[in-house]
CSV table of C-alpha atoms in Angstrom, one decimal:
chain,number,residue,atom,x,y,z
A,1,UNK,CA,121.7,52.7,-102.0
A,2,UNK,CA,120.4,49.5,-99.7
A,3,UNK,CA,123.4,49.9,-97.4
A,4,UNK,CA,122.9,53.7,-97.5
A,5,UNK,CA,119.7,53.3,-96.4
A,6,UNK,CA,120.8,50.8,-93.6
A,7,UNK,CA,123.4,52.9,-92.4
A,8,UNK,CA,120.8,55.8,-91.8
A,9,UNK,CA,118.6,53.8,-90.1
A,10,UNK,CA,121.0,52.4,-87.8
A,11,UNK,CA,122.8,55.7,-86.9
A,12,UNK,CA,119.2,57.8,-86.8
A,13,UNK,CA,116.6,55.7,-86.0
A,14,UNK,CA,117.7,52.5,-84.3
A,15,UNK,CA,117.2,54.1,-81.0
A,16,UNK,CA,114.2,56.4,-81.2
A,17,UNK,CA,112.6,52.9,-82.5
A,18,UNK,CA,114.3,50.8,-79.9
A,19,UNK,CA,113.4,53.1,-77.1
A,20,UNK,CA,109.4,53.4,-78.6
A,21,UNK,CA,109.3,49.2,-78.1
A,22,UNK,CA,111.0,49.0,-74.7
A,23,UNK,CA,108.2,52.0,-73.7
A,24,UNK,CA,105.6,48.8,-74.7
A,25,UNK,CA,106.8,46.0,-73.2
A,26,UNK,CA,108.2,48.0,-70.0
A,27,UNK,CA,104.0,48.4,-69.8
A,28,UNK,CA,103.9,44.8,-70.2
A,29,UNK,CA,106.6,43.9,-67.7
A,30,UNK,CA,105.3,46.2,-64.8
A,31,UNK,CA,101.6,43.8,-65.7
A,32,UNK,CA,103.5,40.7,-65.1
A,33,UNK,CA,105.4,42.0,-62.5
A,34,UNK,CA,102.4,43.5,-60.6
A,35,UNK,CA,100.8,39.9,-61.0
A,36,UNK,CA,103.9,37.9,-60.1
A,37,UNK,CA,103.8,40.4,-57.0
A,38,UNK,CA,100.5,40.5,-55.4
A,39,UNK,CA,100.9,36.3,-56.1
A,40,UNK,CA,103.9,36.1,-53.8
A,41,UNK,CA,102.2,38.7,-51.2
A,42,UNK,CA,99.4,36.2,-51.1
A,43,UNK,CA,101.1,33.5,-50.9
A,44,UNK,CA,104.0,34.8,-48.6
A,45,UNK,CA,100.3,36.2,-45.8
A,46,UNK,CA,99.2,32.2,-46.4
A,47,UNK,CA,102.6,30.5,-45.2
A,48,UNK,CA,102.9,33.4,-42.2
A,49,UNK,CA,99.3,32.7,-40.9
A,50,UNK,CA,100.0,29.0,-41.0
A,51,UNK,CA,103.7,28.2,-40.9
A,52,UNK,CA,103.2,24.4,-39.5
A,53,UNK,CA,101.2,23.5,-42.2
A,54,UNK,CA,103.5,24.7,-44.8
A,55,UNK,CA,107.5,24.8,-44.0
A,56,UNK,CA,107.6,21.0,-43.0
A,57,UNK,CA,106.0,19.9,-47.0
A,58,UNK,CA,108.9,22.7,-48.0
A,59,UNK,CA,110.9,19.1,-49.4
A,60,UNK,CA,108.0,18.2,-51.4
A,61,UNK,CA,107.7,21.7,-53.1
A,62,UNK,CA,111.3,21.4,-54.2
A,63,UNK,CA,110.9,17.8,-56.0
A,64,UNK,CA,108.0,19.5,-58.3
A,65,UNK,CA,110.0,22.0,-58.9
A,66,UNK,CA,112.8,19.9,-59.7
A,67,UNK,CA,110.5,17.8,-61.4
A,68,UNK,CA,108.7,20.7,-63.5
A,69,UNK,CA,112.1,22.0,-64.9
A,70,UNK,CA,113.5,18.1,-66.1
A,71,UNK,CA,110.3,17.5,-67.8
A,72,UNK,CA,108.7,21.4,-68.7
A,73,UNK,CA,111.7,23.9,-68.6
A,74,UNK,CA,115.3,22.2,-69.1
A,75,UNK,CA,118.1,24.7,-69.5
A,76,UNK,CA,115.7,27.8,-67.5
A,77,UNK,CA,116.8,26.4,-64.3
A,78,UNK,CA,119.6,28.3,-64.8
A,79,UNK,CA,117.8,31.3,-64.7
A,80,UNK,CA,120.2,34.2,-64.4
A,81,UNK,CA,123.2,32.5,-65.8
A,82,UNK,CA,121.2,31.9,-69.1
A,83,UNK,CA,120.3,35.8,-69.2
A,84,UNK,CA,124.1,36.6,-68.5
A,85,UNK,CA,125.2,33.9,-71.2
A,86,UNK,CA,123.0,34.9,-73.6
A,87,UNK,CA,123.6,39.1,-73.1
A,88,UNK,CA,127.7,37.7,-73.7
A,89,UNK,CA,127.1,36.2,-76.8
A,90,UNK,CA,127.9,33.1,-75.7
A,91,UNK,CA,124.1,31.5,-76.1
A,92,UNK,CA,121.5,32.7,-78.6
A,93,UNK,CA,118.4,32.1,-76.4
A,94,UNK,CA,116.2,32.6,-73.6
A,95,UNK,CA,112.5,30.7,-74.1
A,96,UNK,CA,109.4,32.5,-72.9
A,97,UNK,CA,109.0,29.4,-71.1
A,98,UNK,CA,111.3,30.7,-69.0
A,99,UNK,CA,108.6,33.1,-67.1
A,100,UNK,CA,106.3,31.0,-66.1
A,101,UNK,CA,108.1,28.7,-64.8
A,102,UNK,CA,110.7,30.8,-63.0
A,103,UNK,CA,107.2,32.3,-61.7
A,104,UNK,CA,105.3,29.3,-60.0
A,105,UNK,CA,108.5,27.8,-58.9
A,106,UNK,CA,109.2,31.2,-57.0
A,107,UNK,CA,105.5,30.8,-55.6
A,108,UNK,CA,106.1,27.5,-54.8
A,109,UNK,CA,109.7,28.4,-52.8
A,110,UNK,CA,107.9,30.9,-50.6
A,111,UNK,CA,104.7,29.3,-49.8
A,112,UNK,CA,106.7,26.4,-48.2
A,113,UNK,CA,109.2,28.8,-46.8
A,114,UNK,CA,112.2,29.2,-48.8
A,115,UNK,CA,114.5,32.1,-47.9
A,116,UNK,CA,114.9,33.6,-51.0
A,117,UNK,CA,114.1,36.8,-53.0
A,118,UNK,CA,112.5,38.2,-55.8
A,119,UNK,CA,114.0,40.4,-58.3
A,120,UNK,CA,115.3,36.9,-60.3
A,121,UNK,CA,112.3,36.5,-61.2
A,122,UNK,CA,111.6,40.2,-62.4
A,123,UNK,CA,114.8,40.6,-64.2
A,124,UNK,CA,114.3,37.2,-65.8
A,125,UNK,CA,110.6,38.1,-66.8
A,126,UNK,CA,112.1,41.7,-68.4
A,127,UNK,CA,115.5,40.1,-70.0
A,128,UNK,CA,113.3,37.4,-71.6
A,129,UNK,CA,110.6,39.3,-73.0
A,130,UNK,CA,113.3,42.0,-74.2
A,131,UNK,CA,115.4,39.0,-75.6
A,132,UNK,CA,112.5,37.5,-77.8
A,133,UNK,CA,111.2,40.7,-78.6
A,134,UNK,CA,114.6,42.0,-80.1
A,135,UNK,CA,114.8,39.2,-82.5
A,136,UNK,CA,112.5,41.2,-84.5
A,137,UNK,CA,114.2,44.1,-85.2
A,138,UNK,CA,117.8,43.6,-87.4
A,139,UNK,CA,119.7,46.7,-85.3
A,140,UNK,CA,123.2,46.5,-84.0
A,141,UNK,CA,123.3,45.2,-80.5
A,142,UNK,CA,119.5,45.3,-80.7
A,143,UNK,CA,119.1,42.5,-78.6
A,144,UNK,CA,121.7,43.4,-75.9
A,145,UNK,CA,120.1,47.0,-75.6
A,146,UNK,CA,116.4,45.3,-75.0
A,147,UNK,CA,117.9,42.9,-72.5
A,148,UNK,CA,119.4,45.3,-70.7
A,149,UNK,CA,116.2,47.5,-71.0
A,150,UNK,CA,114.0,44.2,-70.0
A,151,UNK,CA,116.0,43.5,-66.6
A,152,UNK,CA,115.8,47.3,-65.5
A,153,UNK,CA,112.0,47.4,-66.4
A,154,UNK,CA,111.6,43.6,-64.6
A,155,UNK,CA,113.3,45.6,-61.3
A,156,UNK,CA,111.8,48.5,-61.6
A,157,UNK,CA,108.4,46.9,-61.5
A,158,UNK,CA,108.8,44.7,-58.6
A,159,UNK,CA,110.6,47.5,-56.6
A,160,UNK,CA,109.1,50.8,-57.5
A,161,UNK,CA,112.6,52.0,-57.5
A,162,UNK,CA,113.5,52.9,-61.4
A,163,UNK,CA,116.8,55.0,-61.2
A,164,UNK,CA,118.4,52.0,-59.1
A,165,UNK,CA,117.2,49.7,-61.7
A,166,UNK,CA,118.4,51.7,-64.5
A,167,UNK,CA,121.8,51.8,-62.8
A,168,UNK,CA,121.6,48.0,-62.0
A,169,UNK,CA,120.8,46.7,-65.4
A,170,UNK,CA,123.2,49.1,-67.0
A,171,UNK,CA,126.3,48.0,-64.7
A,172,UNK,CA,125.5,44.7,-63.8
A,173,UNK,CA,126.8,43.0,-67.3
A,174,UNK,CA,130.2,44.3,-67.0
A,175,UNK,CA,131.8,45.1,-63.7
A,176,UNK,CA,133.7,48.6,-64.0
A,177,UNK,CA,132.1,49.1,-67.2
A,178,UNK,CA,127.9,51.2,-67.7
A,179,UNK,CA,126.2,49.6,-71.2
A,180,UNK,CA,125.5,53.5,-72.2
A,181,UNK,CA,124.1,52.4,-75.4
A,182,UNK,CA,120.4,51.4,-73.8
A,183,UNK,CA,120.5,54.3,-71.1
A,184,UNK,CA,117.3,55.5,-72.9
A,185,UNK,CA,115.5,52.5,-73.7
A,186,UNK,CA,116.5,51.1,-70.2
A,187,UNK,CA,115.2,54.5,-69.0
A,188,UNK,CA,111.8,54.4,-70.6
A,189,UNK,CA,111.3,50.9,-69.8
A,190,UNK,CA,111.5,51.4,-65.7
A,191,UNK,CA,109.9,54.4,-65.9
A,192,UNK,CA,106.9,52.5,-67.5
A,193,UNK,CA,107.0,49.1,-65.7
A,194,UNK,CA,107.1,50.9,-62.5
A,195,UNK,CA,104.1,53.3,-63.3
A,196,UNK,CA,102.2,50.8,-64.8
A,197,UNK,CA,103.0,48.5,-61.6
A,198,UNK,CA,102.4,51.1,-59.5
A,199,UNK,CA,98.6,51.3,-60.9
A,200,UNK,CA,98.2,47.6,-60.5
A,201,UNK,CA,98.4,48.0,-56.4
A,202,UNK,CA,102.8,47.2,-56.4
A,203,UNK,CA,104.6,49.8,-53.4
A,204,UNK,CA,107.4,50.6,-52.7
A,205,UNK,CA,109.8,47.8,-50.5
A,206,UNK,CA,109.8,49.5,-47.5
A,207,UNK,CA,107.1,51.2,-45.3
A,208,UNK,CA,108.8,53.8,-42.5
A,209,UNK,CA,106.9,55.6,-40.3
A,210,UNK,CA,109.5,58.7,-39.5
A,211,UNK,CA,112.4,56.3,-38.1
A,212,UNK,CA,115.0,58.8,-38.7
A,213,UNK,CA,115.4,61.7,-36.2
A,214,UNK,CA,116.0,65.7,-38.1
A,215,UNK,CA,118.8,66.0,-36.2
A,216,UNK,CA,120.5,62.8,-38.3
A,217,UNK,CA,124.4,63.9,-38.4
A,218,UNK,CA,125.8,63.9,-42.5
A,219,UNK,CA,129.5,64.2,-43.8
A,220,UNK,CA,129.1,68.4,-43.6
A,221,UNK,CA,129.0,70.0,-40.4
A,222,UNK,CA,129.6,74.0,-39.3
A,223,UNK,CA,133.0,73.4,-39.9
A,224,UNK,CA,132.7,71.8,-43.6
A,225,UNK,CA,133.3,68.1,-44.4
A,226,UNK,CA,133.1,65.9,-41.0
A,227,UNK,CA,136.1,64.2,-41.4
A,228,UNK,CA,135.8,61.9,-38.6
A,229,UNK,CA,131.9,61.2,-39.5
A,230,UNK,CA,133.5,60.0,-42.8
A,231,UNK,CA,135.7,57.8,-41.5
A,232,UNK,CA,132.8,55.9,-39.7
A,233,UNK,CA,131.0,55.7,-42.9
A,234,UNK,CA,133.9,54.3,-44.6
A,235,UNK,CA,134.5,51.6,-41.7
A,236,UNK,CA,130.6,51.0,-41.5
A,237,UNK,CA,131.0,50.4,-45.4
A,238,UNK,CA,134.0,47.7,-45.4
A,239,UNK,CA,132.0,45.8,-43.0
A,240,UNK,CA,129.4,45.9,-45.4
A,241,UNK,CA,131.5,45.1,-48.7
A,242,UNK,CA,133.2,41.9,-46.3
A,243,UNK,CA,129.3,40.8,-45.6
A,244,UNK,CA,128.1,41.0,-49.4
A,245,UNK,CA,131.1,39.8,-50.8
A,246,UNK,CA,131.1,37.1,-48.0
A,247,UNK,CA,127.4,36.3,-49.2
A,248,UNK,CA,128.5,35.8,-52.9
A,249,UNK,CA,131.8,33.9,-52.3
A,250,UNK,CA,129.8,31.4,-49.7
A,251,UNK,CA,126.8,30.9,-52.1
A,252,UNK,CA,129.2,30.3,-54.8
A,253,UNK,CA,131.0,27.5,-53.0
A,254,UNK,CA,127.7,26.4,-51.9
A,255,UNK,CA,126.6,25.7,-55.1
A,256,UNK,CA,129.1,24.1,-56.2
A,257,UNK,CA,129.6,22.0,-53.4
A,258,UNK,CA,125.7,21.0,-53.3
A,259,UNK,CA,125.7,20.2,-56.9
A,260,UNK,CA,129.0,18.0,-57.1
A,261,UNK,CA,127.7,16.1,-54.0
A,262,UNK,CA,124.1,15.2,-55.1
A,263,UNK,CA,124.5,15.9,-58.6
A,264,UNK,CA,120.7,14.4,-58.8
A,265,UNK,CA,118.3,17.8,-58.9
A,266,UNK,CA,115.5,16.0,-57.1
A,267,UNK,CA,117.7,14.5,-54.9
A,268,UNK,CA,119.6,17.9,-53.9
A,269,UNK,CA,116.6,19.6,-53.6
A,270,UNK,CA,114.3,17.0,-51.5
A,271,UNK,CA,117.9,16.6,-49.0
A,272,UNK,CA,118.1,20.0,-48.7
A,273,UNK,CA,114.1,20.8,-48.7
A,274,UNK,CA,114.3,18.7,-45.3
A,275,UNK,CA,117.1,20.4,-43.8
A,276,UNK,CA,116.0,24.2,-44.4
A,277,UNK,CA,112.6,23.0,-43.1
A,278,UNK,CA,114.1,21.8,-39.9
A,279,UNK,CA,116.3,24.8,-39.5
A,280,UNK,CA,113.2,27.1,-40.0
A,281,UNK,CA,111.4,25.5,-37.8
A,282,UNK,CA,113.7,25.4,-35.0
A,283,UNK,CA,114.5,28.9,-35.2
A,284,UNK,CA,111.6,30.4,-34.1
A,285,UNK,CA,109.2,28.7,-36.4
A,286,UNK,CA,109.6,30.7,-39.8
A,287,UNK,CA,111.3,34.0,-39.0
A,288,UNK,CA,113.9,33.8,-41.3
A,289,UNK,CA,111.5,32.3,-43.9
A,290,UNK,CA,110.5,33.9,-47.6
A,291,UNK,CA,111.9,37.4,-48.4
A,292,UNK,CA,112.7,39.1,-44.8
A,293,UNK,CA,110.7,41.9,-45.1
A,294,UNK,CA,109.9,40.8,-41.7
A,295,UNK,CA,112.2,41.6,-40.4
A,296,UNK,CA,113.5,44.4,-42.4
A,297,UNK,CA,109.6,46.0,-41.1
A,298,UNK,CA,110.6,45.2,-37.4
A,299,UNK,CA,113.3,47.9,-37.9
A,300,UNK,CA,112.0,50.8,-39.7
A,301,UNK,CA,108.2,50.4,-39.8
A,302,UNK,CA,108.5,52.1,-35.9
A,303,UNK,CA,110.3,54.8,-34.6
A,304,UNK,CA,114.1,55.4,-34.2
A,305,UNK,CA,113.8,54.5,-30.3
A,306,UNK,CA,111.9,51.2,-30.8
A,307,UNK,CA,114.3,50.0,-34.0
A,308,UNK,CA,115.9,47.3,-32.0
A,309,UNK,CA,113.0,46.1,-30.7
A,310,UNK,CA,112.6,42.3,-32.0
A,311,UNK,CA,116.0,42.3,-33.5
A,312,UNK,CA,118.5,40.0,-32.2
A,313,UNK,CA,122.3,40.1,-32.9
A,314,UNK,CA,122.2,36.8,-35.2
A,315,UNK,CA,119.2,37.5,-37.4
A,316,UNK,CA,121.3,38.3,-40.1
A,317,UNK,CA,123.7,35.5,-39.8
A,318,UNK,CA,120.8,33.0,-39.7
A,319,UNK,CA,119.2,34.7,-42.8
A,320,UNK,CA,122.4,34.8,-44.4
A,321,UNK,CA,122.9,31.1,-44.3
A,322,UNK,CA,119.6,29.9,-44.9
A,323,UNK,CA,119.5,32.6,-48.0
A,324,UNK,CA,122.6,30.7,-49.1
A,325,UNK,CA,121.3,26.8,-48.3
A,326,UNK,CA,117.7,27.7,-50.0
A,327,UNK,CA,119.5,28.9,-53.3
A,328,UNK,CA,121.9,26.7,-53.4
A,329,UNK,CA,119.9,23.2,-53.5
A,330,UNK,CA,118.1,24.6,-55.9
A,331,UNK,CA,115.0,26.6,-54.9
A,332,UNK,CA,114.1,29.7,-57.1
A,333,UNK,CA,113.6,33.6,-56.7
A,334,UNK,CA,116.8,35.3,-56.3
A,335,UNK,CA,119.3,37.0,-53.5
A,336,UNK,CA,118.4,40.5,-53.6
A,337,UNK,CA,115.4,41.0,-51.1
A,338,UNK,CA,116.7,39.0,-48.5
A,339,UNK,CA,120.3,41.1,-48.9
A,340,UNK,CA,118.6,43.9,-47.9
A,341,UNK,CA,117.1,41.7,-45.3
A,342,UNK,CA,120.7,40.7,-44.0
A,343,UNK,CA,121.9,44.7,-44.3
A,344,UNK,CA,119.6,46.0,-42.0
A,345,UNK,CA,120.0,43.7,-39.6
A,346,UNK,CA,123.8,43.8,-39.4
A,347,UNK,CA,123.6,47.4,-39.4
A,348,UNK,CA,121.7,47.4,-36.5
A,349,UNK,CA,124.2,44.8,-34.8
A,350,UNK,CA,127.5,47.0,-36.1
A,351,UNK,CA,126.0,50.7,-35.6
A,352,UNK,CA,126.9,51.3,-31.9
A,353,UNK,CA,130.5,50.0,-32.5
A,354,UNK,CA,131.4,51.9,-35.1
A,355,UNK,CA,129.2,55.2,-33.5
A,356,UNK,CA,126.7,55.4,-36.6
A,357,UNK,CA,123.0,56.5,-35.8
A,358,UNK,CA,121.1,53.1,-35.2
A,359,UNK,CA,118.3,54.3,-38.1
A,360,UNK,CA,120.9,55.3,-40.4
A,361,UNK,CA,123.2,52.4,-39.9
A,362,UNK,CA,120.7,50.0,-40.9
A,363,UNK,CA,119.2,52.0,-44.1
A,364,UNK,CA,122.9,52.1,-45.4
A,365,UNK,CA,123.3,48.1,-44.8
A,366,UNK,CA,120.2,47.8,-46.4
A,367,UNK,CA,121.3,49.4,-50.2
A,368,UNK,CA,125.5,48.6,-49.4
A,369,UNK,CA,124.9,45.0,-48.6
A,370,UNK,CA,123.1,44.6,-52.0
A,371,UNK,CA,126.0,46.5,-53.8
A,372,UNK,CA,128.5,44.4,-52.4
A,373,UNK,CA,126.9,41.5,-53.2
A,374,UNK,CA,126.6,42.3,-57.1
A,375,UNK,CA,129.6,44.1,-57.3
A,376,UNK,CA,127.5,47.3,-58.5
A,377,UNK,CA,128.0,50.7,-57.5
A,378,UNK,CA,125.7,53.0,-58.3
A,379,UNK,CA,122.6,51.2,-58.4
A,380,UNK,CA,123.1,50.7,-54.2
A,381,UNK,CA,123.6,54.5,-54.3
A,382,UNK,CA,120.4,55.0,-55.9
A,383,UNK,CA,117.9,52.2,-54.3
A,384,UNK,CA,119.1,53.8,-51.0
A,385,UNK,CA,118.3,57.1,-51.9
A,386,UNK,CA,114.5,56.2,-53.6
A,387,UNK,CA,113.6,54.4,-50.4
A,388,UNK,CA,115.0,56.5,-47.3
A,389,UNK,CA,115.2,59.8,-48.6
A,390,UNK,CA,117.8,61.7,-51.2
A,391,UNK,CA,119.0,64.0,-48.5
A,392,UNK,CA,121.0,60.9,-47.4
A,393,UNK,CA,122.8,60.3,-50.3
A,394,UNK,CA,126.0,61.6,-49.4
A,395,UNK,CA,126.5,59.1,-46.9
A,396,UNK,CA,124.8,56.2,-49.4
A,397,UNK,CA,128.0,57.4,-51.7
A,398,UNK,CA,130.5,57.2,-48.8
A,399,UNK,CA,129.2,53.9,-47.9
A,400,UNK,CA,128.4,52.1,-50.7
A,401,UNK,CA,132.4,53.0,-52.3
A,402,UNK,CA,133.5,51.5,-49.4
A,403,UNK,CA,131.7,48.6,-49.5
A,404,UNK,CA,132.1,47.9,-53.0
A,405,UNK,CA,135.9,48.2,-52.7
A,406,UNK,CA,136.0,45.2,-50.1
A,407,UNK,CA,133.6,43.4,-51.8
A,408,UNK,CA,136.7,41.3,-52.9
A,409,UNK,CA,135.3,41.3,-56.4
A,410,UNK,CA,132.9,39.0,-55.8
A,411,UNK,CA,129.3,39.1,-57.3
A,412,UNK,CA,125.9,37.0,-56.8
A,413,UNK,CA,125.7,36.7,-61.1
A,414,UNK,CA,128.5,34.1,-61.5
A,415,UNK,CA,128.4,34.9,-65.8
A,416,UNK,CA,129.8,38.2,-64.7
A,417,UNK,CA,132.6,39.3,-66.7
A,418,UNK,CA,135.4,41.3,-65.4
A,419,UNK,CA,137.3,43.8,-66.4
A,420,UNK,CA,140.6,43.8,-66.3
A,421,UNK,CA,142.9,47.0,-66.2
């Protein structure tokens, strides 16, 4: 009768009751995130007023955080990795100590000037509470289905974009392969961290102003399918999977090149603290420091005639390796903001060579960029569509299957598993 009973439960009412807690702590995420985000705003305003008082200590901000982790939070400074580990089956835990400290120590990366992102630190704040809360509850693959559901309500709530992070969180485990069974909870957990984020004062990533023109060419014309429009998106697309992939390959060599020679934390992160100071400093005192959303503003908070205007043709080579040299001494927040950041700029460098719309060029770097980099598909599709507009999602699809088929395989989450046909 006992494993009747269980048997019911698990084929009935594991996910009605699943999806019912990941509607509660999706609330709870979108809090934490809202907090974690108005924090780094703050913070991110402070170093930009003042960038000589802050990006030359950046050194010293990297041996507390090295510091905090040895003494506070050994094992979390993996961040990621643990979450991937742990979803795998190959680890059994993620601490709640994790948040906090993943949370000051991405304060502390971008008040001294780290380039680095964001959604780490969401994902980690949604996987962890997901993780800890799914201990309670004796379902099949409970705790897979809430970790899943914690990272898209972690992204969702930092980047008001919830049908890119339920594609994100359900693709990003496995590449090739969508982890159907917490579609709902997932669902229910974005849609509530980002409302509930949303009331606490978090927007969306990107402000626009009416950059792109109404005469903005797509794949159909009078004619039917604009073959030779497609074939520019497909070209603009493998220059975007070569970037991304590029971006993941380098910071994984980086990584593993930083750590094998100064396999001291404090060491490697006080060394390379100096060097990303100087670097900031010396190109044009902080541009390419914190997220990028500098930058990505200079492009599409004007018009589509003043896009250009501020951009040069290496800001997102220079953001690209300082993105790489920040994460890989050791400095926390993640990849994923300044991505976009490194998109839109090498859209607008590419888009007259390949004869792309200069507007257009740069909103499709923005989402493909990101896709290439985590070897995801449909959640570049989506984040390009919540923030510039669905009508363009025909040429987000052309783009973004380009791009993720010369991506080269590679992915930013190195506990990745891949599939193999």
């Amino acid at each position: 009768m006992k494993a009747k009973t269980r048997e019911f439960v698990q084929k009935w009412l594991s996910t009605p009751i699943l999806t019912a807690v990941a509607l509660v702590f999706g609330a709870i995420v979108g809090v934490l995130t809202a907090f974690f985000g108005s924090g780094l705003l703050y913070l991110s305003n402070l170093r930009d007023a003042h960038p000589l008082y802050w990006i030359p200590a950046l050194a010293i901000a990297g041996v507390l955080i090295a510091f905090a982790y040895k003494k506070f939070g050994k094992g979390t400074e993996r961040g990621m990795d643990m979450v991937f580990a742990v979803a795998h089956g190959k680890e059994s835990n993620i601490p709640l100590r994790m948040i906090p400290m993943v949370m000051a120590s991405t304060w502390l990366t971008h008040l001294f000037g780290g380039s680095a992102g964001r959604e780490g630190v969401a994902m980690q704040i949604g996987a962890t509470l997901g993780h800890n809360i799914s201990t309670k509850f004796h379902f099949e693959n409970a705790n897979r289905v809430l970790l899943v559901a914690g990272m898209a309500a972690g992204f969702a709530g930092l980047f008001q974009t919830p049908l890119a992070a339920v594609a994100l969180a359900l693709e990003v485990l496995l590449a090739g392969h969508l982890e159907l069974a917490a579609l709902l909870p997932a669902t229910v957990a974005a849609f509530a961290a980002c409302k509930v984020s949303q009331m606490f004062g978090e927007g969306i990533a990107v402000a626009m102003n009416d950059i792109f023109p109404a005469d903005l060419p797509g794949i159909w014309d009078d004619y039917g399918l604009d073959i030779n429009f497609i074939l520019k998106l497909a070209v603009l697309g493998a220059l975007f999977g070569i970037v991304g992939g590029g971006f993941a390959k380098a910071l994984s060599l980086a990584k593993s090149f930083a750590s094998k020679k100064f396999p001291n934390p404090i060491k490697r992160i006080a060394i390379g603290g100096i060097a990303i100071s100087v670097l900031l400093l010396v190109f044009f005192q902080g541009r390419y420091a914190g997220l990028g959303t500098n930058l990505i503003d200079m492009i599409f908070s004007g018009s589509a005639a003043t896009a250009t205007n501020g951009i040069y043709a290496f800001d997102w080579f220079l953001k690209f390796a300082l993105t790489i040299l920040t994460i890989a001494v050791g400095f926390k927040g993640g990849e994923v903001t300044p991505l976009f950041a490194i998109g839109a700029t090498f859209g607008t460098f590419v888009a007259t060579m390949v004869g792309i719309p200069l507007p257009l060029a740069a909103a499709l770097g923005y989402a493909a960029v990101f896709g290439a980099a985590t070897n995801t598909l449909f959640a570049p599709m989506l984040i390009g569509a919540e923030v510039f507009g669905f009508e363009m999602l025909p040429a987000f699809f052309v783009v973004c299957v380009a791009a993720y088929t010369c991506n080269g395989g590679q992915s930013i989450y190195q506990q990745k598993k891949l599939r193999i046909r």
